[in-house]
Structure formats: structure tokens, C-alpha cells
PDB file of C-alpha atoms in Angstrom:
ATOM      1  CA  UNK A  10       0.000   0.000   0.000  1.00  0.00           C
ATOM      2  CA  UNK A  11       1.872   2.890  -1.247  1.00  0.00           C
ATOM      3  CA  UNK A  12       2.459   5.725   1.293  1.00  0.00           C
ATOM      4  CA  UNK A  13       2.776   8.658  -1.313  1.00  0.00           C
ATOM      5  CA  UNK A  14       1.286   8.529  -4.605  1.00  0.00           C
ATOM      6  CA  UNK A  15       1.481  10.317  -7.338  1.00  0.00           C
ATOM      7  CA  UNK A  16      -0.437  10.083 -10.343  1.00  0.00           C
ATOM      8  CA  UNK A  17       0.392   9.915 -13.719  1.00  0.00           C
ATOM      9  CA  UNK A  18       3.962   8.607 -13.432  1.00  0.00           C
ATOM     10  CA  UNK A  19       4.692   9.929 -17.013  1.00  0.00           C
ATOM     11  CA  UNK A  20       3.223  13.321 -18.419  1.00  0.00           C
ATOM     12  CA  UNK A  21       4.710  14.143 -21.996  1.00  0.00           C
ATOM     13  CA  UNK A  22       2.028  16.791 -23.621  1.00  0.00           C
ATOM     14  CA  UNK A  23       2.368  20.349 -25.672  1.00  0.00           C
ATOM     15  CA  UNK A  24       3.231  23.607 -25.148  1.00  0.00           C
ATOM     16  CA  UNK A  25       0.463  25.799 -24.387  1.00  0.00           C
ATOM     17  CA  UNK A  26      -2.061  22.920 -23.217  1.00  0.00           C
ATOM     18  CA  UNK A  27      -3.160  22.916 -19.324  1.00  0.00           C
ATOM     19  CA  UNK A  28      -1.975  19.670 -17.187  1.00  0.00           C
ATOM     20  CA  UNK A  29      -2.645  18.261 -13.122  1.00  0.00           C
ATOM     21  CA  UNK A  30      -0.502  15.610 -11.764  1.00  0.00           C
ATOM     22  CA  UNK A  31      -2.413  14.484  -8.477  1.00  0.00           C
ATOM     23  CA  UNK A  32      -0.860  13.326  -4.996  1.00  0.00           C
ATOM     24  CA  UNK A  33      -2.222  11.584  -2.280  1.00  0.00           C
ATOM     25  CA  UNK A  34      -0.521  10.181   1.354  1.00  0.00           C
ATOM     26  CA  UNK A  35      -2.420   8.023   3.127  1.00  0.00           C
ATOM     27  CA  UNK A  36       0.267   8.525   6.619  1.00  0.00           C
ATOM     28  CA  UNK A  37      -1.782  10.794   8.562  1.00  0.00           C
ATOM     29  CA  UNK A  38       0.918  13.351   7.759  1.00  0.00           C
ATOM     30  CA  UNK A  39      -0.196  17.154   8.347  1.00  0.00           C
ATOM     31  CA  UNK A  40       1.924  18.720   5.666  1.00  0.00           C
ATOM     32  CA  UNK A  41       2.738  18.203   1.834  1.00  0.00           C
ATOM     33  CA  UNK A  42       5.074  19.732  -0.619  1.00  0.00           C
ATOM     34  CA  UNK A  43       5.950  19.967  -4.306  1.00  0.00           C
ATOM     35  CA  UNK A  44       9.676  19.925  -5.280  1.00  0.00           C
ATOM     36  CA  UNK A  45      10.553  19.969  -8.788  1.00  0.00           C
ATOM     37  CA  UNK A  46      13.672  18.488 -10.133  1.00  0.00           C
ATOM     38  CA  UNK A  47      15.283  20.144 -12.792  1.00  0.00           C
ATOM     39  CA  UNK A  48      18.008  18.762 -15.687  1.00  0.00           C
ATOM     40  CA  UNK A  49      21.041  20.164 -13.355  1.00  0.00           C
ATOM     41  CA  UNK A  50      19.469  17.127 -10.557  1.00  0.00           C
ATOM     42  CA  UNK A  51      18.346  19.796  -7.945  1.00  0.00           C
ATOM     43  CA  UNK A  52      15.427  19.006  -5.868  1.00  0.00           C
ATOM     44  CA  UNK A  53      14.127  22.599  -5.151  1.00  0.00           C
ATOM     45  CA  UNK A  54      10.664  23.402  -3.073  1.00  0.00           C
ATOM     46  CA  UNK A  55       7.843  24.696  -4.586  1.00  0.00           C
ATOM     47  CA  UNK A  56       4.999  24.504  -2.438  1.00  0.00           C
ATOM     48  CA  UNK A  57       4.220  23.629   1.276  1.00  0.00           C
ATOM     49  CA  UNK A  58       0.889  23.142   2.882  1.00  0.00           C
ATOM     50  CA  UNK A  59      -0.125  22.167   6.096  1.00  0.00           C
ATOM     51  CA  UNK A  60      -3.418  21.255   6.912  1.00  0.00           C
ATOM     52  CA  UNK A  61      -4.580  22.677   3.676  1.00  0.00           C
ATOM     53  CA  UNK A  62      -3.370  25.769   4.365  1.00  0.00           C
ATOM     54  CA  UNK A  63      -0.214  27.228   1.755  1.00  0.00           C
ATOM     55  CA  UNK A  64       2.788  27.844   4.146  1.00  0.00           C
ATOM     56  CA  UNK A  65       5.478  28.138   1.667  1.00  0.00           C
ATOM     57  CA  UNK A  66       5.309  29.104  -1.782  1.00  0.00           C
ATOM     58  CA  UNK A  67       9.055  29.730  -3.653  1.00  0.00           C
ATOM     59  CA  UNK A  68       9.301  31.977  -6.409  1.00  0.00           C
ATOM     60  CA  UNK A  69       7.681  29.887  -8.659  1.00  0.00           C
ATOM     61  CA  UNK A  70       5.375  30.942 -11.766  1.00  0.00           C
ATOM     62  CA  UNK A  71       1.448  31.784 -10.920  1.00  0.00           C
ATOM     63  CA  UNK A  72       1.157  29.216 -14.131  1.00  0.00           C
ATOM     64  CA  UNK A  73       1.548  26.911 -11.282  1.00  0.00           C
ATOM     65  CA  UNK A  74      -0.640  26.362  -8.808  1.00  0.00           C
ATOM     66  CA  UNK A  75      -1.229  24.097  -5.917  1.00  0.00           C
ATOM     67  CA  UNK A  76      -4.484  22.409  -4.291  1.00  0.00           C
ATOM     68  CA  UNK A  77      -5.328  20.707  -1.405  1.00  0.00           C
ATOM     69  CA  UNK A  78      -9.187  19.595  -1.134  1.00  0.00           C
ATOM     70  CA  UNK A  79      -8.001  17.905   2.048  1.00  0.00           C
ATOM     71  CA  UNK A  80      -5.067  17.206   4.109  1.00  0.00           C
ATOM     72  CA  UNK A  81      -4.181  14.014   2.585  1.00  0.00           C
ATOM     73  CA  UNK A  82      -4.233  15.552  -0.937  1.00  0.00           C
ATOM     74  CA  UNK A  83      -2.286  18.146  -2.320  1.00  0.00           C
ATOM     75  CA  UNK A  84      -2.192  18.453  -7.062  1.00  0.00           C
ATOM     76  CA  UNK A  85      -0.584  20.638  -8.812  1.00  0.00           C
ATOM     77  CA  UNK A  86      -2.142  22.219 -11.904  1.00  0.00           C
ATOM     78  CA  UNK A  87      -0.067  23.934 -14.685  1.00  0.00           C
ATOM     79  CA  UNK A  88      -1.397  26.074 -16.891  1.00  0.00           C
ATOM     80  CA  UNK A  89      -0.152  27.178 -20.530  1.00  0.00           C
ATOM     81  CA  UNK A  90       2.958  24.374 -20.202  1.00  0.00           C
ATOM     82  CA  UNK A  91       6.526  26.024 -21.335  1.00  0.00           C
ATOM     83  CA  UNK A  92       9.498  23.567 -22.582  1.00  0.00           C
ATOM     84  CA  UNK A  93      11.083  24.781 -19.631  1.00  0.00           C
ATOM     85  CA  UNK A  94       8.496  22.860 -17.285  1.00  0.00           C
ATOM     86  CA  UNK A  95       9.944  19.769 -18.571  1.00  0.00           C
ATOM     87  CA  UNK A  96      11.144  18.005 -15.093  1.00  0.00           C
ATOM     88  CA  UNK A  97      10.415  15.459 -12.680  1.00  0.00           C
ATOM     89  CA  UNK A  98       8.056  16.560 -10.491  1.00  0.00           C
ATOM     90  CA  UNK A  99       8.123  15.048  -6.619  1.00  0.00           C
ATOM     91  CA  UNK A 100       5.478  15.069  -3.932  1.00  0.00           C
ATOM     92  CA  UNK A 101       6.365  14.601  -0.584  1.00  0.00           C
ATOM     93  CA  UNK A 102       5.263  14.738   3.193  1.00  0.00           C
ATOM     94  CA  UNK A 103       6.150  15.000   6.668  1.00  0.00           C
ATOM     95  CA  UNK A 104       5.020  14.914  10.196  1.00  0.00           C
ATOM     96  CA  UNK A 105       6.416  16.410  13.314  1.00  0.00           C
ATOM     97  CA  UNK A 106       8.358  13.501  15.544  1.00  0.00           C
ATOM     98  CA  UNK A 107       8.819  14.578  18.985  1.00  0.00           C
ATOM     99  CA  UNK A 108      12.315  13.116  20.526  1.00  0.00           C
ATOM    100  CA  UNK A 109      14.079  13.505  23.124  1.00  0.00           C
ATOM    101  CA  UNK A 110      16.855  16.117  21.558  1.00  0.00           C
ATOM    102  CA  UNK A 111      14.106  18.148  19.360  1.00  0.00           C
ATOM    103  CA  UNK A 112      11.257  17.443  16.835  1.00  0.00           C
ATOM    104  CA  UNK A 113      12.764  15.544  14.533  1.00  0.00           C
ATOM    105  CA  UNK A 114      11.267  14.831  10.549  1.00  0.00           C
ATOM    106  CA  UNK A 115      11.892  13.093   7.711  1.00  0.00           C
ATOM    107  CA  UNK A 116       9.454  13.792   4.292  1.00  0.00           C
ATOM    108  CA  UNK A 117       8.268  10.746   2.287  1.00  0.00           C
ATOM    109  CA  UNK A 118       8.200  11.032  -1.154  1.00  0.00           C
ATOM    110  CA  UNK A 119       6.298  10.024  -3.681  1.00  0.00           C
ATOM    111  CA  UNK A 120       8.310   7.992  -6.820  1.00  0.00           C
ATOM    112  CA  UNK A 121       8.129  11.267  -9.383  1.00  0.00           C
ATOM    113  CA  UNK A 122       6.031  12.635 -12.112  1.00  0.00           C
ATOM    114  CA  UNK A 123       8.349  12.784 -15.237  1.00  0.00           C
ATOM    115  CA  UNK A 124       6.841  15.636 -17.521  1.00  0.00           C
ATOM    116  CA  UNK A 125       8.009  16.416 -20.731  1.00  0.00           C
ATOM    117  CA  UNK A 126       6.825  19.312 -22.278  1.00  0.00           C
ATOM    118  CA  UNK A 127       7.117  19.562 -26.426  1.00  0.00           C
TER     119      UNK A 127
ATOM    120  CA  UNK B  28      22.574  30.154  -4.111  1.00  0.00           C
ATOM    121  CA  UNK B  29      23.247  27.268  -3.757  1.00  0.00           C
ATOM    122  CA  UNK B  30      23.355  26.894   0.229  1.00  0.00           C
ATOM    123  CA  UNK B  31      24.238  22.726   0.242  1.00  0.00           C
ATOM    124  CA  UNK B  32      26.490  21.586  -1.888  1.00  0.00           C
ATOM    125  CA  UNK B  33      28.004  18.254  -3.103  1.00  0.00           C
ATOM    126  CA  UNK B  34      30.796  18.807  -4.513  1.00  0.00           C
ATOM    127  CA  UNK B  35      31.474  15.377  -5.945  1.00  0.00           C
ATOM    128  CA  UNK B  36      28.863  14.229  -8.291  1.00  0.00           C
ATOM    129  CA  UNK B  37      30.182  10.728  -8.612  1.00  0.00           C
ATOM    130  CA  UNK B  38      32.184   8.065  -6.416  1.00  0.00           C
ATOM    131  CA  UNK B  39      32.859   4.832  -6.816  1.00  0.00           C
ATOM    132  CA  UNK B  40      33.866   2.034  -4.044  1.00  0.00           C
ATOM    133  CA  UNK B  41      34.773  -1.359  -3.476  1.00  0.00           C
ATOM    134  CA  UNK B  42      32.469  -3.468  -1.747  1.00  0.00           C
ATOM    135  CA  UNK B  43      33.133  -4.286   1.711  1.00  0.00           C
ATOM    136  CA  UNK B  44      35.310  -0.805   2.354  1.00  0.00           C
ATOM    137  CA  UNK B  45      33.769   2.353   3.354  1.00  0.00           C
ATOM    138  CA  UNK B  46      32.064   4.830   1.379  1.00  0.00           C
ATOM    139  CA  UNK B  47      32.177   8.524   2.420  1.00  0.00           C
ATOM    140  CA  UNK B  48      29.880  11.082   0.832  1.00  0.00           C
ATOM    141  CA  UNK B  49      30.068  14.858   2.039  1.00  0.00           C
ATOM    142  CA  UNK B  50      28.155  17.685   2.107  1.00  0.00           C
ATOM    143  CA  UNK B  51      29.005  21.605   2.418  1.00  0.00           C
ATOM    144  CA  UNK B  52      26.435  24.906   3.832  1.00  0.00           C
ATOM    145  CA  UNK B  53      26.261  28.250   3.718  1.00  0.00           C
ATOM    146  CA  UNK B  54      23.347  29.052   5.870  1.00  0.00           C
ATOM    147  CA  UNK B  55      24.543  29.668   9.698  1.00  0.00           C
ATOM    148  CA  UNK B  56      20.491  28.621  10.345  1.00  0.00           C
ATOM    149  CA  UNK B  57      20.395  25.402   9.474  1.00  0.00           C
ATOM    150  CA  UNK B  58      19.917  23.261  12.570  1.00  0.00           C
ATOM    151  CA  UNK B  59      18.497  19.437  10.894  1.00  0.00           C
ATOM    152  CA  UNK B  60      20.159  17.984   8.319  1.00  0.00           C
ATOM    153  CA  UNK B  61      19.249  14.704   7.046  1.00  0.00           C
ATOM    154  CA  UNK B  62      20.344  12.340   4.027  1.00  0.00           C
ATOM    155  CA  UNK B  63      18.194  10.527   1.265  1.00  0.00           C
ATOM    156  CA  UNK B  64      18.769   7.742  -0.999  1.00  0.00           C
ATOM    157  CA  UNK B  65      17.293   7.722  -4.404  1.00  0.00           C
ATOM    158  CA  UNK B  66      17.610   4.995  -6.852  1.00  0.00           C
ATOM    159  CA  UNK B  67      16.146   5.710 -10.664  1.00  0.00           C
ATOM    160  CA  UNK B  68      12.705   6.039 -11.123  1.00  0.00           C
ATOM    161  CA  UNK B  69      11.877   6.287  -7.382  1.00  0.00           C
ATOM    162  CA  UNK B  70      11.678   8.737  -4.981  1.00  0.00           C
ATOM    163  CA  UNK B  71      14.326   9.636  -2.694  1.00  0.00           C
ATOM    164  CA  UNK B  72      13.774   7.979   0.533  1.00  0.00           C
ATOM    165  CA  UNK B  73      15.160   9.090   4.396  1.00  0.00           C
ATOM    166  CA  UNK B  74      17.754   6.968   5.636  1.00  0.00           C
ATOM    167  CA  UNK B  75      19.587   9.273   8.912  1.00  0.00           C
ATOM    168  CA  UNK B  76      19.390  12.147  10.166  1.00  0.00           C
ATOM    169  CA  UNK B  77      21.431  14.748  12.551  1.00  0.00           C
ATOM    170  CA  UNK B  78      19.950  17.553  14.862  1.00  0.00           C
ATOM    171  CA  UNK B  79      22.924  20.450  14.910  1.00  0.00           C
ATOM    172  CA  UNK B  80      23.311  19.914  18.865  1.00  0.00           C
ATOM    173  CA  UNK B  81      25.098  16.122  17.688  1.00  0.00           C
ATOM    174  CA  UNK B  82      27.914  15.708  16.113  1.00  0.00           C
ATOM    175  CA  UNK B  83      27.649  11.725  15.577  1.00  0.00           C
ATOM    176  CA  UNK B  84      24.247   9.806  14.546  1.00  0.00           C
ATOM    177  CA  UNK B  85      24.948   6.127  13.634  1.00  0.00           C
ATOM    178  CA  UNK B  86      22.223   3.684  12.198  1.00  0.00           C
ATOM    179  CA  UNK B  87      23.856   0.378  11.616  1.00  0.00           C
ATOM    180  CA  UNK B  88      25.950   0.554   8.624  1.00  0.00           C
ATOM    181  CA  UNK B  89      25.514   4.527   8.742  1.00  0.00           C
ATOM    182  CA  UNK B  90      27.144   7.577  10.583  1.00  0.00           C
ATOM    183  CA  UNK B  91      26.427  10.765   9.881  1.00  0.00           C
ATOM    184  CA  UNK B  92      28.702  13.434  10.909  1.00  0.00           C
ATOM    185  CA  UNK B  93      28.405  16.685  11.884  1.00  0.00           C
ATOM    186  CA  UNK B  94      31.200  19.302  11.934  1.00  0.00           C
ATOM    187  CA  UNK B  95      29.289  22.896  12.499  1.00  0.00           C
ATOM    188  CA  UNK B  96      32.524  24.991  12.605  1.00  0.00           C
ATOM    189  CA  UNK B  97      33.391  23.939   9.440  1.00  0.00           C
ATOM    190  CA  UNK B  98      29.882  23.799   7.978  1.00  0.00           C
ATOM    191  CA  UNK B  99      30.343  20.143   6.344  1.00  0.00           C
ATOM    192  CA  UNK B 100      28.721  17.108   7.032  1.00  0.00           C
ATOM    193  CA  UNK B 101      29.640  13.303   5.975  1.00  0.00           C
ATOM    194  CA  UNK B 102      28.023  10.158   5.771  1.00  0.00           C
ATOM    195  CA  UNK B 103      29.898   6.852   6.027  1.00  0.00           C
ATOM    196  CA  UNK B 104      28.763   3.261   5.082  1.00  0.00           C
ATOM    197  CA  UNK B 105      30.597   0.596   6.572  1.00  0.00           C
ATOM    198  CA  UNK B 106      30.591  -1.986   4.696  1.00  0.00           C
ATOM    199  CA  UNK B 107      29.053  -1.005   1.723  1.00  0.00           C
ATOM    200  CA  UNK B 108      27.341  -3.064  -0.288  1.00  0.00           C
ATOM    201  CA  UNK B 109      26.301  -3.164  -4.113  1.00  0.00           C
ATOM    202  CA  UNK B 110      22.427  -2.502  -3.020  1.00  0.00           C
ATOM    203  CA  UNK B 111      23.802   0.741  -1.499  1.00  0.00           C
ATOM    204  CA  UNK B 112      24.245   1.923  -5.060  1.00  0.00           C
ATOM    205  CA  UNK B 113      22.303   5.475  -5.817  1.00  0.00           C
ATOM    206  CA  UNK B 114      22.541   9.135  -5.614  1.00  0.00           C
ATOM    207  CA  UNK B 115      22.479  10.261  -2.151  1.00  0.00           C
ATOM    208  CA  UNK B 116      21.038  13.774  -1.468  1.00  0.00           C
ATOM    209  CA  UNK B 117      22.101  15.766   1.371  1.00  0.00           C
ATOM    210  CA  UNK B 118      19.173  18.456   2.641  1.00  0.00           C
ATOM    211  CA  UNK B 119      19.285  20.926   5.508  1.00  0.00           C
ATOM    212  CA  UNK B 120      16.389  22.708   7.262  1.00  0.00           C
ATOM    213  CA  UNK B 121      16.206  25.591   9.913  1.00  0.00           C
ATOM    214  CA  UNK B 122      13.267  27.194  11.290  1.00  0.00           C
ATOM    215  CA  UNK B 123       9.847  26.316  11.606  1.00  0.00           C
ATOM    216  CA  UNK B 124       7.975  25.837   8.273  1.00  0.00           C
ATOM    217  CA  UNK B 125      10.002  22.435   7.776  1.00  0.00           C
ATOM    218  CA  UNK B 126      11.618  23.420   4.300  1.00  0.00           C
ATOM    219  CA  UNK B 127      13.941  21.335   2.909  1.00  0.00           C
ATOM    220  CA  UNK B 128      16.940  22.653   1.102  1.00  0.00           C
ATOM    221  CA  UNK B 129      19.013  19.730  -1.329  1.00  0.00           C
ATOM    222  CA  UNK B 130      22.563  19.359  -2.504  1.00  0.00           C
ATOM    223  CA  UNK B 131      22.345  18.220  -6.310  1.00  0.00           C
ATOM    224  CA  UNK B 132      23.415  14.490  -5.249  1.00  0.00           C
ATOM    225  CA  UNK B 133      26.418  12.337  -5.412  1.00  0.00           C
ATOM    226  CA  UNK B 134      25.793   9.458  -7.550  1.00  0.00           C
ATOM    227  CA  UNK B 135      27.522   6.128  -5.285  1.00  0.00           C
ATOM    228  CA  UNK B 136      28.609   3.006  -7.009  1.00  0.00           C
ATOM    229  CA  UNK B 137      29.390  -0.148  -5.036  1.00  0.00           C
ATOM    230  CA  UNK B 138      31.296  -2.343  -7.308  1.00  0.00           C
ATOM    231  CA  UNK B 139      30.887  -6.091  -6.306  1.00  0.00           C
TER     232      UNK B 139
END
């Protein structure tokens, strides 16, 4: 039963059309991201929402934007796709652990959504 | 900016000896720092972690260390072992909101 899934694994579609990729965590977690990575391998943040609500949102197009019907859920929908979109896109999320030295977290991640925009 | 870096994309090991994979920052407020393992078409996955009041956190065949006054961290795997082949990420965090900031990955190759 897969902790983190994203949905569709591969995305390859035009430039100029509309897309979603969906995620869903089924841990209970409180908070989800996007990250993107890009052809140079970095994993950078995108969005951040906990308990539905947006808590981080990098300087990122407003083609981009993020949704979260519900705590376990949390798409992404990009509008008017640019070849420069073209990455793998991860969701991810965490919970607070409480231990003895401090809170301590670790995100899951979904396995990718690889989108190729042409 | 990048603010973690890994400066060696690639290394390459025998099995049975120790890999070591390291990690440089720039920002003075990191205080968590953690390492994943990705292997292709999969998502990274946690394997150890280190609060900035440690400077050792071993799990089995992995230590992570932590040298603040230098800013660099390292993980070791003793033995290592040709499933322990993938690109390692290091990531920092600091402050509240949880954010996550990644090195670009060192690819590791455990040859049998």
C-alpha cells in the first residue's frame, strides 16, 4: 500500500495545453510539498501546505498552482505548459516527531512525475 | 545560491570498504540535516538524520557526521554493499515551516 502517490507517473504533452498531476498520502501526515527536479538534478521546493493551508510558496510561476481539497491531498495544476516545465516533479510529506533532543522529521516522497513538455 | 552543496557528483567504491559522501552549507540557520537515498525512477527515501546539537548519529551501517565549525557534514557506510548503489542527497532545514533545502546528489557506485 503505497504511502505517497502520485499520479500519472509519465506526463509528456504540448506547449500551451493545461496539465494536473495528483498526490495523495495516506500517513496521517499534516503537511505536503511539491519539489521539482530540474536537468542540473536539484530538488528545489515549490509549495508547502499544512493542513490545507499554503505555508510556503518559492518563487515559482502563478502558471503553477497548488491544491489541497483535504489534508491528505495536495495536485498541482499547470497552466499554458513552457518547454522549460519539462522536469520530474516530486510530492512529498512529513510529520512532526517529537524526541528527546528536538522534533525531529523526515518527508516521504512520492516515486516522481516525469513531464516532458514539447 | 546554492546553500548545500556536493561537490562530488560521482564516487565509486569497493564493496566491503567504506564509502564517504560529504556535504558543504552556507546558511549559519540550518539546525536538521538529514540524508536521502534515491535509486532511478523512485523517490528519494530518508535513511539518517542529525539535529545540529550532535555531532555523531549512527544507524547500523551509517554515521552521519556533523562538523558545524566547518559547515560540512559526511556520511559513512561501513561496509558497503552493491544494493547501497544510488545518488544520495544531502538536505538541511532551519526554522519552523520544515523546508527542505538539497545538494544536487552524489551518484555512489558499489562495485561487487
Amino acid at each position: 500500500d503505497t504511502a505517497v502517490s502520485q499520479t500519472p507517473k509519465y506526463l509528456v504533452t504540448q506547449m500551451g495545453n493545461d496539465k494536473s498531476i495528483k498526490c495523495e498520502q495516506n500517513l496521517g501526515h499534516d503537511t505536503m510539498y511539491w519539489y521539482k527536479q530540474d536537468s542540473k538534478k536539484f530538488l528545489k521546493i515549490m509549495f508547502s501546505y499544512n493542513n490545507k493551508e499554503l505555508i510556503i510558496n518559492e518563487t515559482v510561476p502563478n502558471r503553477f498552482s497548488p491544491k489541497s481539497p483535504d489534508k491528505a491531498h495536495l495536485n498541482l495544476h499547470i497552466n499554458s505548459l513552457e518547454l522549460g516545465d519539462s522536469a520530474v516533479y516530486f510530492c512529498a510529506s512529513s510529520q512532526e516527531i517529537m524526541s528527546a533532543a528536538r522534533v525531529n522529521y523526515g518527508y516521504t516522497f512520492g516515486s516522481g512525475t516525469r513531464l516532458t513538455v514539447v | 545560491d546554492q546553500q548545500v552543496k556536493q561537490n562530488s557528483p560521482s564516487l565509486s567504491v569497493q564493496e566491503g570498504r567504506i564509502s564517504i559522501l560529504n556535504c558543504d552549507y552556507t546558511n549559519s540557520m540550518f539546525d536538521y540535516f538529514l540524508w536521502y537515498k534515491k535509486y532511478p525512477a523512485e523517490g528519494p527515501t530518508f535513511l539518517i538524520s542529525i539535529s545540529s546539537i550532535k555531532d555523531k548519529n549512527e544507524d547500523g551501517r551509517f554515521t552521519v557526521f556533523l562538523n558545524k565549525s566547518a559547515k560540512h557534514l559526511s556520511l559513512h557506510i561501513v561496509p558497503s554493499q552493491p544494493g547501497d548503489s544510488a545518488v544520495y542527497f544531502c538536505a538541511a532545514s532551519g526554522g519552523s515551516n520544515y523546508k527542505l533545502t538539497f545538494g544536487k546528489g552524489t551518484l555512489l557506485t558499489v562495485n561487487p
